[in-house]
mmCIF file of C-alpha atoms in Angstrom:
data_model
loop_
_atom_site.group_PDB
_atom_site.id
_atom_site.type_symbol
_atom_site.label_atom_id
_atom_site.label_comp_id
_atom_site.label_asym_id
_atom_site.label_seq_id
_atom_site.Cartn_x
_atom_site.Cartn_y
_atom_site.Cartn_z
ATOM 1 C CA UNK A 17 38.790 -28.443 143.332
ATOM 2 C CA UNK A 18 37.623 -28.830 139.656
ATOM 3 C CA UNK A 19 34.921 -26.871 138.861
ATOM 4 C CA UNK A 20 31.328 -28.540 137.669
ATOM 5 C CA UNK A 21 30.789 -28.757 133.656
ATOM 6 C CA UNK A 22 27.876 -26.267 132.437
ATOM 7 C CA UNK A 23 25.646 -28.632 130.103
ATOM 8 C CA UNK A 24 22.065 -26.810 130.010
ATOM 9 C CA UNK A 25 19.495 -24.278 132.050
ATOM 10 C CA UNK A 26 16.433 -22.714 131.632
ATOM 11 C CA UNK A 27 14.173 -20.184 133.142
ATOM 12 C CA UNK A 28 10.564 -19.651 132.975
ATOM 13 C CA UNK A 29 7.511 -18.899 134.824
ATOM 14 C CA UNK A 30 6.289 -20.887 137.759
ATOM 15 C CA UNK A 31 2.683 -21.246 136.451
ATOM 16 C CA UNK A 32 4.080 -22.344 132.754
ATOM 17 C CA UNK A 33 6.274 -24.605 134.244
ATOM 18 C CA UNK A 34 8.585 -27.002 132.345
ATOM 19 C CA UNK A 35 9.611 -30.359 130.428
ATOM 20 C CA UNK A 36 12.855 -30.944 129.512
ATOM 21 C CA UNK A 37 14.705 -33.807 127.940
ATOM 22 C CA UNK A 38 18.319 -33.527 128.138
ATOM 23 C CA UNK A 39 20.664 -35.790 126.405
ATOM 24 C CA UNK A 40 23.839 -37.036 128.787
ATOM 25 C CA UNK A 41 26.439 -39.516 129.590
ATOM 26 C CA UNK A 42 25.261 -42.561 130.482
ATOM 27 C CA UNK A 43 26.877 -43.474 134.090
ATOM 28 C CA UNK A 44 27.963 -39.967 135.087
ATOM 29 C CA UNK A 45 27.218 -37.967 138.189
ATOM 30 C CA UNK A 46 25.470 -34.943 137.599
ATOM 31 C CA UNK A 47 23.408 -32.142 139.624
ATOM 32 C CA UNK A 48 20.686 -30.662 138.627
ATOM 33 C CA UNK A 49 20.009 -26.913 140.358
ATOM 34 C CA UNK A 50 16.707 -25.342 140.888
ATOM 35 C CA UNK A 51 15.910 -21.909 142.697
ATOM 36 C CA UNK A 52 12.227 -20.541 142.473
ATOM 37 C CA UNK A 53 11.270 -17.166 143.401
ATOM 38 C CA UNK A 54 7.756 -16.032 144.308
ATOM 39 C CA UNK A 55 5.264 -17.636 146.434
ATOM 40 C CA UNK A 56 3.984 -21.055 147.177
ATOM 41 C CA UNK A 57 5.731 -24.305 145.570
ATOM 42 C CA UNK A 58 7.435 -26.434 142.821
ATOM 43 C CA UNK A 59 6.964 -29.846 142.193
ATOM 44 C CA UNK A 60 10.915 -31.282 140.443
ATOM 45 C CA UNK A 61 10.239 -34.295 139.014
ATOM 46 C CA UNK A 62 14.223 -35.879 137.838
ATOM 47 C CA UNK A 63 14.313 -38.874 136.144
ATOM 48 C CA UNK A 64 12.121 -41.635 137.597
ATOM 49 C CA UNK A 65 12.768 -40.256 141.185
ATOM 50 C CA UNK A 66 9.296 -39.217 142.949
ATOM 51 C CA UNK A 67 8.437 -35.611 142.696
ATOM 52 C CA UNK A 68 9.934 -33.667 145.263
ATOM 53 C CA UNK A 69 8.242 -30.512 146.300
ATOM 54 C CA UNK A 70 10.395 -27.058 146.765
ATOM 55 C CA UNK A 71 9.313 -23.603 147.694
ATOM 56 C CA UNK A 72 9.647 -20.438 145.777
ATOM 57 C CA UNK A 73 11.783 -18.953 148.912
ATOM 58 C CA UNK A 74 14.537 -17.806 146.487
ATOM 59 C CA UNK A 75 17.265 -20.543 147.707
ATOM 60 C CA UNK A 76 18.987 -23.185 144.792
ATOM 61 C CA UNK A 77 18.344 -26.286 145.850
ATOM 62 C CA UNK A 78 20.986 -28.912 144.301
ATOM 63 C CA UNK A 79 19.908 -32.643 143.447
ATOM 64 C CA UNK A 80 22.236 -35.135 142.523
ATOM 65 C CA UNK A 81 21.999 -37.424 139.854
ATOM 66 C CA UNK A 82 24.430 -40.158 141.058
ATOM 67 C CA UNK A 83 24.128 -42.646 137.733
ATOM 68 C CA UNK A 84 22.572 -40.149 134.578
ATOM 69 C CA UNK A 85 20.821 -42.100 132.179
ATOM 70 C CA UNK A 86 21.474 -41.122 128.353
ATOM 71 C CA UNK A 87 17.804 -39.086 128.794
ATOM 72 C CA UNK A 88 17.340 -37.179 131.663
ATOM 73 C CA UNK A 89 13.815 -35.680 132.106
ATOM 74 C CA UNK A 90 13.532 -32.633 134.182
ATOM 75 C CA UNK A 91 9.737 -31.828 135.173
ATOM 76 C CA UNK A 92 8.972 -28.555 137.312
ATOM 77 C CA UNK A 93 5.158 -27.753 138.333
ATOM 78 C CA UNK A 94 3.955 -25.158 139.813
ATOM 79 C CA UNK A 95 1.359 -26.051 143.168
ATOM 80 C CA UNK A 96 -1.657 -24.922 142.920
ATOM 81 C CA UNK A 97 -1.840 -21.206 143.639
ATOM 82 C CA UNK A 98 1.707 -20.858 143.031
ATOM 83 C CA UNK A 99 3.420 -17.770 141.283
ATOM 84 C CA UNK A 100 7.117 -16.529 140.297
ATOM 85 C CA UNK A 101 9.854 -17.631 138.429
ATOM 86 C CA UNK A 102 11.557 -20.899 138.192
ATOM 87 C CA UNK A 103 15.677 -21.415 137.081
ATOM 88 C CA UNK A 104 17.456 -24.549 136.661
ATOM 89 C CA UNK A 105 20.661 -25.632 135.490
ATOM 90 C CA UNK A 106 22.163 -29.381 134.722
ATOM 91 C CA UNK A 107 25.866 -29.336 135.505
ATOM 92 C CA UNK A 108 28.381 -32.280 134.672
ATOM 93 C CA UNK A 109 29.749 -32.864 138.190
ATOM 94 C CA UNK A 110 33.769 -33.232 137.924
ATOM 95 C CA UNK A 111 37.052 -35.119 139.659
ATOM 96 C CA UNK A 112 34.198 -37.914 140.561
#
């Protein structure tokens, strides 16, 4: 099994939250990882898909990005009353 191609990650607080544009191949699968830590809830906005809310239980969740655009956007918000840490990481998914 080939392993998944690093491209980008990040880490910041939940209440900062964050924006990110990264720049891809158009037409590849990707994944896009998140794991928050603390209490309450993110909001992880990918692409044009609607928000999805995850809590800040400490477990990655993985999202798929079946067809990347050139652009991806990444959003993450912190709920309201929300504190911790948010990580993510875009991977290149491979032998697709």
């Amino acid at each position: 099994m080939d392993e998944d191609a690093f491209v980008e990650s990040g880490v910041t607080t939940v209440g900062e939250g964050t924006r990110n544009l990264s720049s891809l191949t158009k037409g590849k699968r990707y994944e896009a990882v998140v794991a928050c830590v603390g209490t309450g809830a993110v909001n992880v906005t990918i692409g044009s898909t609607p928000a999805r809310t995850q809590n800040c239980d400490g477990n990655a969740v993985t999202y798929r990005i079946q067809s990347a655009p050139a652009d991806l956007t990444l959003i993450i918000k912190g709920s309201p009353g929300a504190s911790g840490a948010v990580a993510w990481q875009i991977n290149e998914e491979q032998g697709h």
